[in-house]
CSV table of C-alpha atoms and ligand atoms in Angstrom, one decimal:
chain,number,residue,atom,x,y,z
O,884,MET,CA,11.5,36.4,-9.8
O,885,GLU,CA,15.4,36.3,-9.6
O,886,TYR,CA,16.5,32.8,-8.7
O,887,LYS,CA,18.8,32.4,-5.6
O,888,LEU,CA,20.4,29.5,-4.4
O,889,GLN,CA,22.3,30.0,-1.4
O,890,THR,CA,21.1,26.9,0.8
O,891,ILE,CA,19.9,23.4,-0.3
O,892,GLY,CA,17.9,20.9,2.0
O,893,LEU,CA,19.0,17.4,1.8
O,894,LEU,CA,17.2,14.1,2.7
O,895,THR,CA,16.9,10.3,2.2
O,896,SER,CA,13.7,8.8,2.0
O,897,GLY,CA,12.0,5.4,1.4
O,898,GLY,CA,13.9,2.4,1.6
O,899,ASP,CA,17.8,2.8,2.4
O,900,SER,CA,20.4,1.7,0.1
O,901,PRO,CA,24.3,1.1,0.5
O,902,GLY,CA,25.9,4.3,-1.1
O,903,MET,CA,23.5,6.7,0.3
O,904,ASN,CA,25.9,7.8,2.7
O,905,ALA,CA,28.4,8.4,-0.3
O,906,ALA,CA,25.7,10.6,-1.8
O,907,ILE,CA,25.3,12.5,1.4
O,908,ARG,CA,28.8,13.4,1.3
O,909,ALA,CA,28.9,14.2,-2.3
O,910,VAL,CA,26.2,16.6,-2.2
O,911,THR,CA,27.4,18.3,0.9
O,912,ARG,CA,30.8,18.7,0.0
O,913,ALA,CA,30.0,19.7,-3.9
O,914,ALA,CA,27.4,22.4,-2.3
O,915,ILE,CA,29.9,23.7,0.1
O,916,PHE,CA,32.7,23.8,-2.6
O,917,ASN,CA,30.2,26.1,-4.8
O,918,GLY,CA,29.5,28.3,-1.8
O,919,ILE,CA,26.0,26.9,-0.9
O,920,LYS,CA,24.8,26.2,2.8
O,921,VAL,CA,23.4,22.7,3.4
O,922,LYS,CA,20.7,21.8,5.7
O,923,ALA,CA,20.4,18.2,6.7
O,924,ILE,CA,16.7,17.1,6.9
O,925,TYR,CA,16.4,13.8,8.9
O,926,ARG,CA,13.8,11.1,8.5
O,927,GLY,CA,12.8,12.1,5.1
O,928,TYR,CA,9.5,13.8,4.4
O,929,LYS,CA,8.8,13.0,7.8
O,930,GLY,CA,11.4,15.0,9.1
O,931,LEU,CA,10.4,17.9,6.6
O,932,ILE,CA,7.3,18.1,8.2
O,933,SER,CA,8.2,17.8,11.8
O,934,GLY,CA,11.1,20.3,11.5
O,935,GLU,CA,14.1,18.0,12.1
O,936,ILE,CA,16.3,20.4,10.0
O,937,HIS,CA,20.0,21.0,11.0
O,938,ASP,CA,23.0,23.0,9.6
O,939,PHE,CA,25.4,20.5,8.0
O,940,TYR,CA,29.1,21.0,7.5
O,941,THR,CA,31.9,19.2,5.7
O,942,GLN,CA,33.1,17.4,8.9
O,943,ASP,CA,29.4,16.2,9.4
O,944,VAL,CA,30.0,13.9,6.4
O,945,SER,CA,33.7,12.7,7.2
O,946,ASN,CA,34.3,9.1,7.5
O,947,ILE,CA,30.8,7.8,6.1
O,948,ILE,CA,31.6,7.1,2.4
O,949,GLN,CA,32.2,3.4,3.5
O,950,GLN,CA,29.2,3.1,5.6
O,951,GLY,CA,25.7,1.3,4.5
O,952,GLY,CA,22.4,2.9,5.6
O,953,THR,CA,21.8,6.5,5.8
O,954,ILE,CA,23.3,8.8,8.5
O,955,LEU,CA,20.2,11.1,7.8
O,956,LYS,CA,17.7,8.2,8.6
O,957,THR,CA,15.0,7.5,6.5
O,958,ALA,CA,11.2,6.9,6.5
O,959,ARG,CA,8.1,6.4,4.4
O,960,SER,CA,5.9,9.3,5.2
O,961,GLN,CA,2.2,8.7,5.2
O,962,GLU,CA,1.6,12.8,6.1
O,963,PHE,CA,3.6,13.9,3.1
O,964,ARG,CA,0.8,12.5,0.9
O,965,SER,CA,-1.7,14.8,2.3
O,966,ALA,CA,-2.1,18.4,1.2
O,967,GLU,CA,-1.8,19.5,4.8
O,968,GLY,CA,1.5,17.8,5.3
O,969,ARG,CA,2.9,19.1,2.3
O,970,GLN,CA,1.8,22.7,3.2
O,971,THR,CA,3.7,22.2,6.7
O,972,ALA,CA,6.8,21.0,4.9
O,973,TYR,CA,6.6,24.0,2.6
O,974,ASN,CA,6.4,26.2,5.5
O,975,ASN,CA,9.4,24.6,7.2
O,976,ILE,CA,11.4,25.2,4.0
O,977,LYS,CA,10.5,28.8,4.1
O,978,SER,CA,11.4,29.2,7.6
O,979,HIS,CA,14.8,27.5,7.4
O,980,GLY,CA,15.5,29.6,4.3
O,981,ILE,CA,15.9,26.7,2.1
O,982,ASP,CA,15.8,27.4,-1.6
O,983,ALA,CA,16.0,24.0,-3.2
O,984,LEU,CA,15.8,20.4,-2.2
O,985,ILE,CA,18.1,17.3,-3.0
O,986,VAL,CA,16.1,14.0,-2.3
O,987,ILE,CA,17.8,10.6,-2.5
O,988,GLY,CA,15.5,7.9,-2.8
O,989,GLY,CA,13.3,5.8,-5.1
O,990,ASP,CA,10.1,6.0,-6.8
O,991,GLY,CA,7.9,6.8,-3.9
O,992,THR,CA,10.5,9.6,-3.0
O,993,PHE,CA,10.1,11.0,-6.5
O,994,SER,CA,6.4,10.8,-6.6
O,995,GLY,CA,6.2,12.7,-3.4
O,996,ALA,CA,8.8,15.3,-5.0
O,997,ARG,CA,6.8,15.7,-8.3
O,998,VAL,CA,3.6,16.4,-6.4
O,999,PHE,CA,5.2,18.7,-4.0
O,1000,ALA,CA,7.1,20.5,-7.1
O,1001,GLN,CA,3.9,21.0,-8.9
O,1002,GLU,CA,2.0,22.8,-5.9
O,1003,TYR,CA,5.1,24.8,-4.5
O,1004,ASN,CA,7.8,26.7,-6.5
O,1005,VAL,CA,10.7,24.7,-4.8
O,1006,PRO,CA,13.3,23.2,-7.3
O,1007,ILE,CA,14.0,19.6,-6.6
O,1008,ILE,CA,16.6,17.4,-7.7
O,1009,GLY,CA,16.6,13.6,-7.1
O,1010,LEU,CA,19.4,10.9,-6.7
O,1011,PRO,CA,18.3,7.3,-7.5
O,1012,GLY,CA,18.8,5.5,-4.2
O,1013,THR,CA,17.3,2.1,-4.2
O,1014,ILE,CA,18.5,-1.5,-4.3
O,1015,ASP,CA,15.7,-2.3,-6.7
O,1016,ASN,CA,17.2,-0.5,-9.8
O,1017,ASP,CA,13.7,0.0,-11.1
O,1018,LEU,CA,13.8,3.5,-12.0
O,1019,TRP,CA,13.5,4.3,-15.7
O,1020,GLY,CA,16.2,6.6,-17.5
O,1021,THR,CA,19.5,5.3,-15.6
O,1022,ASP,CA,21.2,2.1,-16.1
O,1023,SER,CA,21.8,1.9,-12.3
O,1024,THR,CA,20.5,3.2,-8.9
O,1025,ILE,CA,22.8,3.8,-5.9
O,1026,GLY,CA,22.9,0.4,-4.0
O,1027,TYR,CA,21.9,-1.8,-6.7
O,1028,ASP,CA,25.4,-3.4,-7.2
O,1029,THR,CA,26.2,-3.7,-3.5
O,1030,ALA,CA,22.7,-5.6,-3.1
O,1031,LEU,CA,23.8,-7.8,-6.1
O,1032,ASN,CA,27.0,-8.6,-4.6
O,1033,THR,CA,25.4,-9.4,-1.3
O,1034,ILE,CA,22.9,-11.7,-2.8
O,1035,ILE,CA,25.6,-13.5,-4.8
O,1036,GLU,CA,27.8,-14.0,-1.7
O,1037,ALA,CA,24.6,-15.6,0.1
O,1038,VAL,CA,23.9,-17.7,-3.1
O,1039,ASP,CA,27.3,-19.0,-3.1
O,1040,LYS,CA,27.0,-20.3,0.4
O,1041,ILE,CA,23.7,-21.7,-0.1
O,1042,ARG,CA,25.0,-23.6,-3.1
O,1043,ASP,CA,27.5,-25.6,-0.9
O,1044,THR,CA,24.8,-27.0,1.1
O,1045,ALA,CA,22.5,-27.4,-1.8
O,1046,SER,CA,25.1,-29.5,-3.4
O,1047,SER,CA,26.0,-31.5,-0.5
O,1048,HIS,CA,22.4,-32.5,0.4
O,1049,GLU,CA,21.5,-32.5,-3.5
O,1050,ARG,CA,18.7,-30.2,-2.8
O,1051,LEU,CA,16.4,-27.9,-4.8
O,1052,PHE,CA,16.6,-24.3,-3.3
O,1053,PHE,CA,14.2,-21.5,-4.1
O,1054,ILE,CA,16.0,-18.3,-2.8
O,1055,GLU,CA,13.7,-15.1,-2.7
O,1056,VAL,CA,15.3,-11.7,-3.4
O,1057,MET,CA,14.1,-8.4,-3.2
O,1058,GLY,CA,13.0,-5.9,-5.8
O,1059,ARG,CA,9.3,-5.0,-5.1
O,1060,ASP,CA,7.8,-5.7,-8.4
O,1061,ALA,CA,11.0,-5.6,-10.4
O,1062,GLY,CA,13.3,-8.5,-11.5
O,1063,PHE,CA,16.5,-6.7,-12.0
O,1064,LEU,CA,18.0,-8.2,-8.8
O,1065,ALA,CA,16.8,-11.6,-9.6
O,1066,VAL,CA,17.9,-11.9,-13.2
O,1067,ASN,CA,21.3,-10.4,-12.6
O,1068,SER,CA,22.0,-12.3,-9.3
O,1069,ALA,CA,21.0,-15.5,-11.1
O,1070,LEU,CA,23.4,-15.2,-13.7
O,1071,ALA,CA,26.3,-14.2,-11.5
O,1072,SER,CA,25.6,-16.8,-9.2
O,1073,GLY,CA,25.2,-19.5,-11.9
O,1074,ALA,CA,21.6,-20.2,-10.8
O,1075,GLU,CA,19.6,-22.7,-13.0
O,1076,ALA,CA,16.7,-19.9,-13.5
O,1077,ALA,CA,15.3,-16.5,-12.2
O,1078,ILE,CA,11.7,-16.2,-11.9
O,1079,VAL,CA,10.6,-12.6,-12.4
O,1080,PRO,CA,7.3,-10.6,-12.6
O,1081,GLU,CA,8.1,-8.9,-15.7
O,1082,ARG,CA,7.4,-12.4,-17.4
O,1083,GLN,CA,3.9,-13.0,-16.1
O,1084,THR,CA,2.3,-13.1,-19.5
O,1085,ASP,CA,4.4,-15.8,-20.7
O,1086,GLU,CA,3.9,-19.4,-20.1
O,1087,ASP,CA,3.9,-20.4,-16.7
O,1088,GLN,CA,7.6,-20.0,-15.5
O,1089,LEU,CA,7.8,-22.9,-13.1
O,1090,ASP,CA,6.1,-25.4,-15.7
O,1091,GLN,CA,8.8,-24.2,-18.3
O,1092,LEU,CA,11.6,-24.7,-15.9
O,1093,ILE,CA,10.4,-28.2,-15.2
O,1094,ARG,CA,9.9,-28.8,-19.0
O,1095,ASN,CA,13.4,-27.7,-19.7
O,1096,GLY,CA,14.6,-30.5,-17.4
O,1097,PHE,CA,16.6,-28.2,-15.3
O,1098,ARG,CA,17.7,-31.3,-13.2
O,1099,LYS,CA,19.0,-33.6,-16.2
O,1100,SER,CA,22.8,-33.0,-15.5
O,1101,LYS,CA,22.5,-32.1,-11.8
O,1102,ASN,CA,21.5,-33.2,-8.5
O,1103,SER,CA,21.3,-29.8,-6.9
O,1104,SER,CA,19.4,-26.5,-8.4
O,1105,ILE,CA,19.3,-23.0,-7.5
O,1106,VAL,CA,16.4,-21.1,-8.5
O,1107,ILE,CA,16.3,-17.2,-7.8
O,1108,VAL,CA,12.7,-15.8,-7.3
O,1109,ALA,CA,11.9,-12.0,-7.3
O,1110,GLU,CA,9.7,-11.2,-4.5
O,1111,SER,CA,6.3,-10.3,-5.7
O,1112,GLU,CA,2.6,-11.5,-5.7
O,1113,ILE,CA,3.1,-12.3,-9.3
O,1114,THR,CA,5.8,-14.7,-9.0
O,1115,GLY,CA,4.2,-16.3,-6.1
O,1116,GLY,CA,7.3,-15.8,-4.1
O,1117,ALA,CA,9.7,-18.5,-3.2
O,1118,ASN,CA,7.3,-20.2,-0.6
O,1119,GLY,CA,4.6,-20.5,-3.2
O,1120,LEU,CA,6.6,-21.8,-5.7
O,1121,ALA,CA,8.1,-24.1,-3.4
O,1122,GLU,CA,4.9,-25.4,-2.1
O,1123,ARG,CA,3.7,-26.1,-5.9
O,1124,MET,CA,7.1,-27.8,-6.7
O,1125,ARG,CA,6.4,-30.3,-3.6
O,1126,LYS,CA,3.0,-31.2,-4.8
O,1127,GLU,CA,4.0,-31.7,-8.4
O,1128,HIS,CA,7.4,-33.4,-7.8
O,1129,PRO,CA,7.4,-34.9,-4.3
O,1130,GLU,CA,10.7,-36.6,-5.3
O,1131,TYR,CA,12.6,-33.4,-4.9
O,1132,ASP,CA,14.1,-32.3,-1.8
O,1133,VAL,CA,13.0,-28.7,-1.8
O,1134,ARG,CA,14.0,-25.9,0.4
O,1135,VAL,CA,13.3,-22.0,0.7
O,1136,THR,CA,15.5,-19.0,1.7
O,1137,ILE,CA,14.4,-15.5,1.9
O,1138,LEU,CA,17.2,-13.1,1.9
O,1139,GLY,CA,15.4,-10.5,3.2
O,1140,HIS,CA,16.9,-6.9,4.5
O,1141,ILE,CA,20.4,-8.4,4.5
O,1142,GLN,CA,20.3,-7.2,0.8
O,1143,ARG,CA,19.7,-3.4,1.9
O,1144,GLY,CA,22.9,-3.3,4.3
O,1145,GLY,CA,26.4,-3.4,4.2
O,1146,ARG,CA,29.5,-1.6,3.0
O,1147,PRO,CA,28.8,-0.1,-0.4
O,1148,THR,CA,30.8,-1.6,-3.4
O,1149,ALA,CA,33.4,0.6,-5.2
O,1150,TYR,CA,30.9,1.1,-8.1
O,1151,ASP,CA,28.1,2.2,-5.8
O,1152,ARG,CA,30.6,4.8,-4.0
O,1153,ILE,CA,32.0,6.0,-7.4
O,1154,LEU,CA,28.0,6.4,-8.8
O,1155,ALA,CA,27.0,8.2,-5.8
O,1156,SER,CA,29.8,10.7,-5.7
O,1157,ARG,CA,29.4,11.3,-9.3
O,1158,MET,CA,25.6,11.9,-8.9
O,1159,GLY,CA,25.9,14.0,-5.8
O,1160,VAL,CA,28.2,16.5,-7.7
O,1161,ALA,CA,26.1,16.6,-10.8
O,1162,ALA,CA,23.0,17.3,-8.4
O,1163,ILE,CA,24.8,20.5,-7.3
O,1164,ASP,CA,25.7,21.3,-10.9
O,1165,ALA,CA,22.0,20.9,-12.2
O,1166,LEU,CA,20.9,23.2,-9.3
O,1167,ILE,CA,23.4,25.8,-10.3
O,1168,ASP,CA,22.3,25.7,-14.0
O,1169,GLU,CA,18.8,26.2,-12.8
O,1170,GLN,CA,17.6,22.7,-13.6
O,1171,ARG,CA,14.5,21.5,-11.5
O,1172,ASN,CA,12.4,18.4,-10.9
O,1173,ILE,CA,14.7,15.9,-12.5
O,1174,MET,CA,16.4,12.8,-11.5
O,1175,ILE,CA,20.1,12.3,-12.1
O,1176,GLY,CA,20.9,9.3,-14.0
O,1177,ILE,CA,23.7,7.4,-15.6
O,1178,VAL,CA,23.4,6.0,-18.9
O,1179,ASN,CA,26.5,4.5,-20.7
O,1180,ASP,CA,28.5,6.1,-18.1
O,1181,GLN,CA,27.3,9.5,-18.6
O,1182,ILE,CA,25.4,11.7,-16.5
O,1183,VAL,CA,21.9,12.3,-17.6
O,1184,HIS,CA,19.1,14.3,-16.4
O,1185,VAL,CA,15.6,12.6,-16.3
O,1186,PRO,CA,12.4,14.4,-15.5
O,1187,PHE,CA,10.7,12.9,-12.4
O,1188,THR,CA,7.5,12.0,-14.5
O,1189,LYS,CA,9.6,9.7,-16.6
O,1190,ALA,CA,11.8,8.2,-13.8
O,1191,ILE,CA,8.9,6.9,-12.0
O,1192,LYS,CA,6.8,5.7,-15.0
O,1193,ASP,CA,7.1,2.0,-13.8
O,1194,ASP,CA,8.2,0.3,-17.2
O,1195,LYS,CA,12.0,0.2,-17.0
O,1196,PRO,CA,12.5,-2.8,-19.3
O,1197,LEU,CA,14.2,-5.9,-18.3
O,1198,ASN,CA,16.7,-7.1,-20.6
O,1199,ASP,CA,14.9,-10.5,-21.6
O,1200,SER,CA,17.9,-11.9,-23.4
O,1201,LEU,CA,19.4,-12.3,-20.0
O,1202,LEU,CA,16.8,-15.1,-19.3
O,1203,GLY,CA,17.9,-16.7,-22.3
O,1204,VAL,CA,21.6,-16.6,-21.3
O,1205,ILE,CA,20.6,-18.1,-18.0
O,1206,GLN,CA,18.9,-21.0,-19.7
O,1207,ILE,CA,21.7,-21.8,-22.0
O,1208,LEU,CA,24.3,-21.9,-19.3
O,1209,SER,CA,22.2,-23.8,-16.8
O,1210,ILE,CA,22.2,-27.3,-19.2
U,1199,LIG,O1,12.4,-0.6,-2.3
U,1199,LIG,C1,13.5,-1.1,-1.5
U,1199,LIG,C2,12.9,-2.4,-0.9
U,1199,LIG,O2,14.2,-3.3,-0.5
U,1199,LIG,C3,12.1,-3.7,-1.8
U,1199,LIG,O3,12.8,-4.2,-2.6
U,1199,LIG,C4,11.4,-4.2,-0.7
U,1199,LIG,O4,9.9,-4.7,-1.4
U,1199,LIG,C5,10.9,-3.1,0.4
U,1199,LIG,O5,12.0,-2.0,0.3
U,1199,LIG,C6,10.8,-3.6,1.6
U,1199,LIG,O6,10.7,-2.6,2.3
U,1199,LIG,P1,10.5,-2.4,4.1
U,1199,LIG,O7,12.0,-2.2,4.5
U,1199,LIG,O8,9.6,-1.5,4.3
U,1199,LIG,O9,10.0,-3.8,4.5
């Protein structure tokens, strides 16, 4: 069958991330530049199933490069997990004349894309949009840099009060089950330690921290904790610390969804713009079922199966650097 690429469908799915709008702009404009029509699909796979599909033009993406969130809205669709849901999605793709899909999201988005691509003959290109940076095959995901900067801004403020009151703060950051945000925000904010799920097989990280004498030269301390059942979260660790060391004045801050919002950094805007153009180039080259990634500043193509394989390595040496610098 001859491959035709006249119209693409574009959606954002899963947790939003700063820079998604810059990616939407880049995909839309690169498509139109190449004579390809764009259909915007609202609310991710949910909107693909319910048929929230509208024509998109270059002016629809004006003035959004600097905005956080996603103008296309996003959702986590249960219905797309069912064969019936995906059949309806396919029917909508056909009835709107969509030849290929570009999906912006994280591992859940790409897992859905992979299954859909196996069942139906629809070329799909993914752009990594998640603050977690947990996709294999890319040095960075769209939104990760902004989230890191949001975290360190908050930690700098907490440090002021921690230091005035001579307190120990456990600050919990997002990442689902990945410690990238925790380790790099700890490094960038001068925290005493990062507690991450990737180290669960090692010696208990809290015991290690205490044994290293994390308070020997300081009266206030910051420990960044990656959210995860494995780490016990900031509340779990604080509770233990209060029991084992009642002499410490312990406080907890859970940064929460503030990490997902805000104006994207220059890095995320540039990354999103480059990746958006690369996604259209990939479709024109008849690539399918890949995620666009960036490695050593070069655009790469990563099969969905690899991108979602759940074992993107955390650079262990960074934990060593944090320890050295926290004496
Ligand atoms: O995947 C992005 C993320 O922000 C994770 O870091 C976090 O665990 C999760 O989404 C929170 O999801 P929700 O917004 O549905 O609470």
